[in-house]
Coordinates of C-alpha atoms and ligand atoms in Angstrom, one line a residue:
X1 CA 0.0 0.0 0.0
X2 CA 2.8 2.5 1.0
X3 CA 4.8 1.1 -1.9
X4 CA 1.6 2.1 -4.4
X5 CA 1.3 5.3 -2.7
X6 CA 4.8 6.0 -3.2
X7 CA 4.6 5.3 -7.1
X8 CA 1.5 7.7 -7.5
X9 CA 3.5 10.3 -6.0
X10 CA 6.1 9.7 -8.1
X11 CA 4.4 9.6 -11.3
X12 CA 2.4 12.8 -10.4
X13 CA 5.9 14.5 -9.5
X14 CA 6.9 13.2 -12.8
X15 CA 4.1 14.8 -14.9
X16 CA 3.9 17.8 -13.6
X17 CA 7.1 18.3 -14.0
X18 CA 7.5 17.5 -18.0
X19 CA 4.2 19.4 -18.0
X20 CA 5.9 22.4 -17.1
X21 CA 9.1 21.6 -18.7
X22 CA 7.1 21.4 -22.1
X23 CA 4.9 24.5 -21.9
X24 CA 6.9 26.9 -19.8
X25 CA 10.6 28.5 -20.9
X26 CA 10.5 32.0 -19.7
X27 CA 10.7 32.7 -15.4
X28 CA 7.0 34.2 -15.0
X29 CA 7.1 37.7 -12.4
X30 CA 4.0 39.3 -12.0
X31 CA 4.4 42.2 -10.3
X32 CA 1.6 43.7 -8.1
X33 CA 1.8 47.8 -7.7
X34 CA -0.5 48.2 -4.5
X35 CA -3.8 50.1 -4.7
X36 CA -4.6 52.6 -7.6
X37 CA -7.3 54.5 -9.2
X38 CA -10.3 55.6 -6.6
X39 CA -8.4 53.7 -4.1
X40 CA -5.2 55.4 -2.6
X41 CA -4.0 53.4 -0.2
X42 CA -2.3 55.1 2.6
X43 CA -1.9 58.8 2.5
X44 CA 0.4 61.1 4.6
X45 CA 2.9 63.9 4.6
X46 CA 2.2 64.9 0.7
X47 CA 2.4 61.0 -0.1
X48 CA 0.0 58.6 -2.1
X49 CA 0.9 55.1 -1.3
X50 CA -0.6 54.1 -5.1
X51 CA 2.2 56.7 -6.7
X52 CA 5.0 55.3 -4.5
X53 CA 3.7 51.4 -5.2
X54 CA 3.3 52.2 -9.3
X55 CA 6.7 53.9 -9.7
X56 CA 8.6 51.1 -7.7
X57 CA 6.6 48.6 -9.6
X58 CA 7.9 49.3 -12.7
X59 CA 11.3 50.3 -12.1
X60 CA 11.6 47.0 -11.5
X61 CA 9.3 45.4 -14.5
X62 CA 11.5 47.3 -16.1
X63 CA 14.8 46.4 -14.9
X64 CA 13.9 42.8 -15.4
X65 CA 13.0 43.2 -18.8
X66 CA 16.1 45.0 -20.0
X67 CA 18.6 42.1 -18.4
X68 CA 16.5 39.1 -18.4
X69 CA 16.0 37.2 -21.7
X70 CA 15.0 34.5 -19.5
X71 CA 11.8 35.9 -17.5
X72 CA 8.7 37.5 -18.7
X73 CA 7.2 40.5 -16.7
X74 CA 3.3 40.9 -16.3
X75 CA 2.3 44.0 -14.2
X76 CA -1.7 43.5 -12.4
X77 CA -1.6 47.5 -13.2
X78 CA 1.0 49.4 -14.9
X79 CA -1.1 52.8 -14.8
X80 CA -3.9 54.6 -11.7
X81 CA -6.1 52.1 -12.0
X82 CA -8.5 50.3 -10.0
X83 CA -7.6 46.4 -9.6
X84 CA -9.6 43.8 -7.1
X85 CA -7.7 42.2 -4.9
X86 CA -9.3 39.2 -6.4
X87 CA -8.1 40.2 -10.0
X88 CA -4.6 41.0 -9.2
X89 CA -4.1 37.1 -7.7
X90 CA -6.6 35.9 -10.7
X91 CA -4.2 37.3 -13.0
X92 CA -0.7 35.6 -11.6
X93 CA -2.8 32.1 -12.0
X94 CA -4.0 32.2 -14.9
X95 CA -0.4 33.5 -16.3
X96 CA 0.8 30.2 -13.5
X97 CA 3.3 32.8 -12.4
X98 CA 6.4 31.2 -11.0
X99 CA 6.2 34.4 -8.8
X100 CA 3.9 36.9 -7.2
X101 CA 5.2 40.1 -5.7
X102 CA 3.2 42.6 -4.1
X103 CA 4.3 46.3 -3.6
X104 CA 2.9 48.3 -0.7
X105 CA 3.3 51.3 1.3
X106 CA 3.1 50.9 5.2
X107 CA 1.3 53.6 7.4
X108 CA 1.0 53.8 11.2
X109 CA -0.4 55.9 14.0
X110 CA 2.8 55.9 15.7
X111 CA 4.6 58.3 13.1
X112 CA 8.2 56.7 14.4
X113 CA 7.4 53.3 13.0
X114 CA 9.8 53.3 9.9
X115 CA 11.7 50.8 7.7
X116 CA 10.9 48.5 5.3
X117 CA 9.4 44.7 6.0
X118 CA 8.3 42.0 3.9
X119 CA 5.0 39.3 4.4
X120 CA 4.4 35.9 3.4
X121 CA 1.2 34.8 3.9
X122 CA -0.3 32.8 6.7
X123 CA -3.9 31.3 7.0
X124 CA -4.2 32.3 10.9
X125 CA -4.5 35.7 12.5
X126 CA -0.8 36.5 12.7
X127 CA 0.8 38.5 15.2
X128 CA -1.4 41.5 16.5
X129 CA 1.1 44.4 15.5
X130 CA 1.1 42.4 11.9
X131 CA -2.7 41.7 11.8
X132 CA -3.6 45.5 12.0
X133 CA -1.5 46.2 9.1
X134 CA -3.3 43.5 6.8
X135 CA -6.7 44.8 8.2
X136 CA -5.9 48.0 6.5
X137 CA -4.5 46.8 3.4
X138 CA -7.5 44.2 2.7
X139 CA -9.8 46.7 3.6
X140 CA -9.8 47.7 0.3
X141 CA -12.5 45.0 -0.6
X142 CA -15.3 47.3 1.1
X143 CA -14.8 49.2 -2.6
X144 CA -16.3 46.2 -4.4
X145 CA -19.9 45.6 -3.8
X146 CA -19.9 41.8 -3.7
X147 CA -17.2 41.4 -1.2
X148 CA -18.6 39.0 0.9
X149 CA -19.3 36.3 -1.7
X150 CA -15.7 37.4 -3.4
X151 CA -13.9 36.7 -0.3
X152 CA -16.2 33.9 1.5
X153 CA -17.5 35.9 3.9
X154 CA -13.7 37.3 4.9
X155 CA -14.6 40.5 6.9
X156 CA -11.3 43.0 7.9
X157 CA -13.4 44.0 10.6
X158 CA -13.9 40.9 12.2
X159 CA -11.6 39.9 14.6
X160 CA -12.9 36.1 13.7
X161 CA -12.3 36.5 10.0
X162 CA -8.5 35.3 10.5
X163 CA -8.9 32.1 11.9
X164 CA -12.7 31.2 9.4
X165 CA -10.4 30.7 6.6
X166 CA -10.0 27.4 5.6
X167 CA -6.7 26.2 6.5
X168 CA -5.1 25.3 3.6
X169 CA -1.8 23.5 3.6
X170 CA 1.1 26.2 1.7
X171 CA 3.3 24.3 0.1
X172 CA 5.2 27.7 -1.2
X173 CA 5.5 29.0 2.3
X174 CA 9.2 27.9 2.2
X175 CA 9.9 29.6 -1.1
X176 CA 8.3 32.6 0.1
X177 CA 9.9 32.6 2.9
X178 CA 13.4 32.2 1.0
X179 CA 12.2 34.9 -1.6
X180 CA 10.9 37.4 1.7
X181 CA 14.6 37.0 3.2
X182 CA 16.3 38.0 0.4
X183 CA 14.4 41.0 0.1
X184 CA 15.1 42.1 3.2
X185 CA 18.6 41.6 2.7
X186 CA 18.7 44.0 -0.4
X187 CA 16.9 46.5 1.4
X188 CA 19.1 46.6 4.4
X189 CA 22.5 46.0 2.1
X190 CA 21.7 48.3 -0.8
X191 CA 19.1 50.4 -0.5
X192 CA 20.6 51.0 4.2
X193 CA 16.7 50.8 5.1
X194 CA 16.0 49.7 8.5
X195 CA 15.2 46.1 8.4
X196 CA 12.0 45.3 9.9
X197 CA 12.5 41.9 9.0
X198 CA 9.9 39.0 7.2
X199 CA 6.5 38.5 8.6
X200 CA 3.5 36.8 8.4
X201 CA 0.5 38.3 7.9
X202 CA -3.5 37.4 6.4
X203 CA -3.3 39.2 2.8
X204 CA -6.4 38.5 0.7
X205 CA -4.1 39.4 -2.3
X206 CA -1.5 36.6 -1.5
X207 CA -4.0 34.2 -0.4
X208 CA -5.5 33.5 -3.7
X209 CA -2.1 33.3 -5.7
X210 CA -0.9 29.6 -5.9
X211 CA 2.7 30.3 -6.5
X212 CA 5.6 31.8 -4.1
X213 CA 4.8 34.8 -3.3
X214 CA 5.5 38.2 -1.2
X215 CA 4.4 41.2 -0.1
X216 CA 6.2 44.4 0.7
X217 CA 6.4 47.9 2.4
X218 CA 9.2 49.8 0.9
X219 CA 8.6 52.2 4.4
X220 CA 6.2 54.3 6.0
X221 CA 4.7 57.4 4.8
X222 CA 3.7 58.0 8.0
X223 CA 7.4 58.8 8.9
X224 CA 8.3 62.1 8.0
X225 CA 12.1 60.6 7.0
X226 CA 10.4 57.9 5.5
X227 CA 8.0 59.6 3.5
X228 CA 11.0 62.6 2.1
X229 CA 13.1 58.9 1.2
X230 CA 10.1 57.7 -0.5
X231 CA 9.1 61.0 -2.6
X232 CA 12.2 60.7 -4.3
X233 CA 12.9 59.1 -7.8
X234 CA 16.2 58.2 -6.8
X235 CA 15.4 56.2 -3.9
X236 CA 12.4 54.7 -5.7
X237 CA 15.3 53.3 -7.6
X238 CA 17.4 52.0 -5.1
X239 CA 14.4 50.0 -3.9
X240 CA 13.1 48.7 -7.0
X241 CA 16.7 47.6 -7.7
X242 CA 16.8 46.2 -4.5
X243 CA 14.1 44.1 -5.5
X244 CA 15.5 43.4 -8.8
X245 CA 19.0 42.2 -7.2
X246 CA 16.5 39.4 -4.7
X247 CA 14.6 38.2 -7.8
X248 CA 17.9 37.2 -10.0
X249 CA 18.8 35.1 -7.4
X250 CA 15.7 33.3 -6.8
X251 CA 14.9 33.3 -10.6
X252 CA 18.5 31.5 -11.2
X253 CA 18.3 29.4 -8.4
X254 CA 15.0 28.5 -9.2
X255 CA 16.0 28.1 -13.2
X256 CA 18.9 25.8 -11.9
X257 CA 17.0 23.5 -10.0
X258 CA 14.4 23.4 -12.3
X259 CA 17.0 22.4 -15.3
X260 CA 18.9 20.0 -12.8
X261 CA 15.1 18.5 -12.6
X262 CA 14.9 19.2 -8.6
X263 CA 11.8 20.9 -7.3
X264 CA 11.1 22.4 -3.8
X265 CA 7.1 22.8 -4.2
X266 CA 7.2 19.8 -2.7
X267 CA 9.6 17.8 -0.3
X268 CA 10.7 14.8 -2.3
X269 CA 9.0 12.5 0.4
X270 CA 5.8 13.8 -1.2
X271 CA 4.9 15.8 1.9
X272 CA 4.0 20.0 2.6
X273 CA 5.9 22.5 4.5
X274 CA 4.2 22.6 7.5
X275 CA 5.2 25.2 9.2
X276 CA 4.2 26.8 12.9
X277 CA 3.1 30.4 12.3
X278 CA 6.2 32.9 11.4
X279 CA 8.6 30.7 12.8
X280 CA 11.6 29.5 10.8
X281 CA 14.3 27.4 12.1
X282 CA 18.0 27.7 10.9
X283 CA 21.7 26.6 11.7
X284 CA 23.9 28.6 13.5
X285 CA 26.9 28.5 11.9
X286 CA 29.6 30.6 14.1
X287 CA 30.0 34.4 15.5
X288 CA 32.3 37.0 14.8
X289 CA 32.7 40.4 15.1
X290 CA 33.3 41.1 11.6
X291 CA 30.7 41.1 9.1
X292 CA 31.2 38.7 6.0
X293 CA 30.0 38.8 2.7
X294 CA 27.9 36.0 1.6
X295 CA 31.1 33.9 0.0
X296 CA 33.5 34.4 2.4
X297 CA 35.9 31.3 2.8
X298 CA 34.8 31.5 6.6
X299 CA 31.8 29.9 5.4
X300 CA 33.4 26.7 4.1
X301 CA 31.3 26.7 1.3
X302 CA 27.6 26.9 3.1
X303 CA 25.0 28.4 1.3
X304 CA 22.7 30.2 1.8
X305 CA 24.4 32.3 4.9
X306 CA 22.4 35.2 7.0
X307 CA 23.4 36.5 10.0
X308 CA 21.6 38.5 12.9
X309 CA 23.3 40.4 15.3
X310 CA 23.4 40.2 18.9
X311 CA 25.6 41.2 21.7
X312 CA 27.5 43.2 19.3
X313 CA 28.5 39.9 17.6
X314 CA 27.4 38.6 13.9
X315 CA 25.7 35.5 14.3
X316 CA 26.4 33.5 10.9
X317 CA 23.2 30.9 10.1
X318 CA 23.0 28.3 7.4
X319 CA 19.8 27.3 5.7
X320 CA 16.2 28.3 6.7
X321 CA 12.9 26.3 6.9
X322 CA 9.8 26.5 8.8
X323 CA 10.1 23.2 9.6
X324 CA 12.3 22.1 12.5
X325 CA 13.1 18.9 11.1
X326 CA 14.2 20.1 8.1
X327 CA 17.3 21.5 9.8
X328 CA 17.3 18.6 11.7
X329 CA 18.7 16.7 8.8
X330 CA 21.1 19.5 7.8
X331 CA 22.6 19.4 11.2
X332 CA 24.9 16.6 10.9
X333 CA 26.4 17.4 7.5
X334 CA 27.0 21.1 8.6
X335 CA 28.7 19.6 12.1
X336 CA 31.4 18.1 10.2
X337 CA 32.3 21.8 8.9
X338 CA 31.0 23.4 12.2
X339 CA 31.6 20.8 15.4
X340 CA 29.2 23.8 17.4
X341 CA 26.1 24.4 15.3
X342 CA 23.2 24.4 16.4
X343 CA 19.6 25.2 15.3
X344 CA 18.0 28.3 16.2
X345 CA 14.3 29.6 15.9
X346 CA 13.2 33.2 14.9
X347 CA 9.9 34.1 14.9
X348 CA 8.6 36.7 12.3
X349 CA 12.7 37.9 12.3
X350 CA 13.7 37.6 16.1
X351 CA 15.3 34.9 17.4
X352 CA 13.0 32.9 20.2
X353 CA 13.6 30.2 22.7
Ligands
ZN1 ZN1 -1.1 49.0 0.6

């Protein structure tokens, strides 16, 4: 019985896999510019959150375009118009987008909150700092007039609507994850925004895309720093290329494993991600006091490497997963490189007990 099992899976794996090999060449980004037309998203300090999400948008559609022969750019809006949240996923499956980014604006009543952080969805309510920031952006759906039969009955003013979604299993979470991470990276690296670091959070507009996929908030306009970084075209262009730098990676990691016929939709034991809200486990590798580029020889060849810092040290981690286990299985290889690693949890960015 386990045996037949096993062979289904395998055969499934197998089809789906020439499937796509046969009718898909090109990396597929759809790229998601927040908001637009009647609905502005956040506003503040001179600021439209739709003008800041559009430009940003397609800087990067368009970086992509001019030095990637292999991916192929489709924009939900590439002018002030109005998009349902419904429409913007719609159109990333029906392209089957190997990619889904979102770009958004953040806004808060505390006008210090600044920096940039980027979500991957979860089915549950999220943290409460996290929730309040998806309320607002999915509140959007109060524009459409069928919005309860759109969204099945999904309310942003609920406090119940989190947890009546139907818990379905992600089996991209990991990718987005991955993608979310080196985002953030790019951000802090490139474009020296203050990371605030990948969380999870219930986003109507990434919970009916099938495909890895993000959302982000290039900063606050809330902030008054924030919002004079954001208003110019400059900086709009360090962040789109921030972006742009995070999805050649992923593209030609995702290219490579896909040629190399290796997929990480799914675990090769035929089972999901299942992963414990906003936490991710990794291996800590080693600390220093010096901060290291990604293929530094300190890293005996590990990758991928992030670090977070603590006690005025660089803490150097290996891998990522939301499931514990996963790292589990890493441990003993990366032991023989690093007799002291261990695993180490962060929830939504901070390391936890
Ligand atoms: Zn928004």
């Amino acid at each position: 019985m386990k045996k037949r099992i096993y062979i289904l899976i395998v055969c499934l794996f197998a089809l789906s896999w020439s499937a796509a090999g046969q009718t898909k060449d090109k990396f597929v980004v759809v790229i998601d510019a927040g908001h637009g037309g009647e609905d502005p998203g956040a506003i503040a300090n001179r600021q439209k959150e739709k003008d800041i999400n559009l430009a940003v948008a397609l800087k990067l559609g368009k970086k992509i375009r001019q030095n990637c022969s292999d991916a192929r750019v489709i924009y939900t809006r590439s002018k002030d118009v109005f998009v349902t949240l419904k429409e913007r996923a719609n159109i990333a499956n029906k392209a089957k987008a190997d990619l889904f980014i979102s770009i958004h604006t953040n806004a808060a009543g505390n006008t210090s909150a600044n920096g940039t952080e980027t979500y991957v969805f979860t089915p549950d309510r999220g943290q409460a700092e996290n929730r309040e920031i998806a309320k607002r952006e999915n509140s959007v759906i109060y524009l459409e007039d069928d919005y309860s039969t759109s969204y099945q009955g999904y309310d942003p003013n609920s406090p119940e609507s989190g947890i009546i979604l139907d818990f379905v299993q992600d089996k991209y979470m990991e990718q987005s994850i991955h993608f979310a991470s080196l985002v953030q990276e790019q951000f802090r690296v490139l474009a020296h925004r203050p990371d605030r670091s990948v969380r999870q959070a219930n986003f109507l507009v990434l919970r009916q895309a099938t495909m890895p996929r993000i959302l982000v908030e290039v900063g606050y306009v809330t902030n008054p720093a924030d919002a004079a970084y954001l208003a110019k075209d400059a900086s709009r262009d360090k962040l789109a290329e921030s972006i742009y730098k995070a999805f050649v990676s992923y593209k030609d990691e995702t290219l490579r494993k896909r040629q190399s016929g290796h997929s990480t939709t799914v675990a090769d034991n035929g089972t999901t991600a299942q992963a414990s809200a906003g936490v991710v486990y990794k291996i800590q590798l080693m600390a220093s006091k010096k901060k290291l580029t990604g293929k530094a020889p300190e890293f005996k060849g590990l990758s991928p490497v992030s670090y977070y810092e603590e006690n005025n040290m660089y803490k150097y981690t290996y891998g990522e997963s939301p499931r514990r286990e996963d790292m589990l299985a890493e441990l003993p290889k990366v032991k023989r490189l690093f007799k002291d690693a261990f695993i180490v949890a962060f929830k939504n960015g901070v390391k936890v007990k």
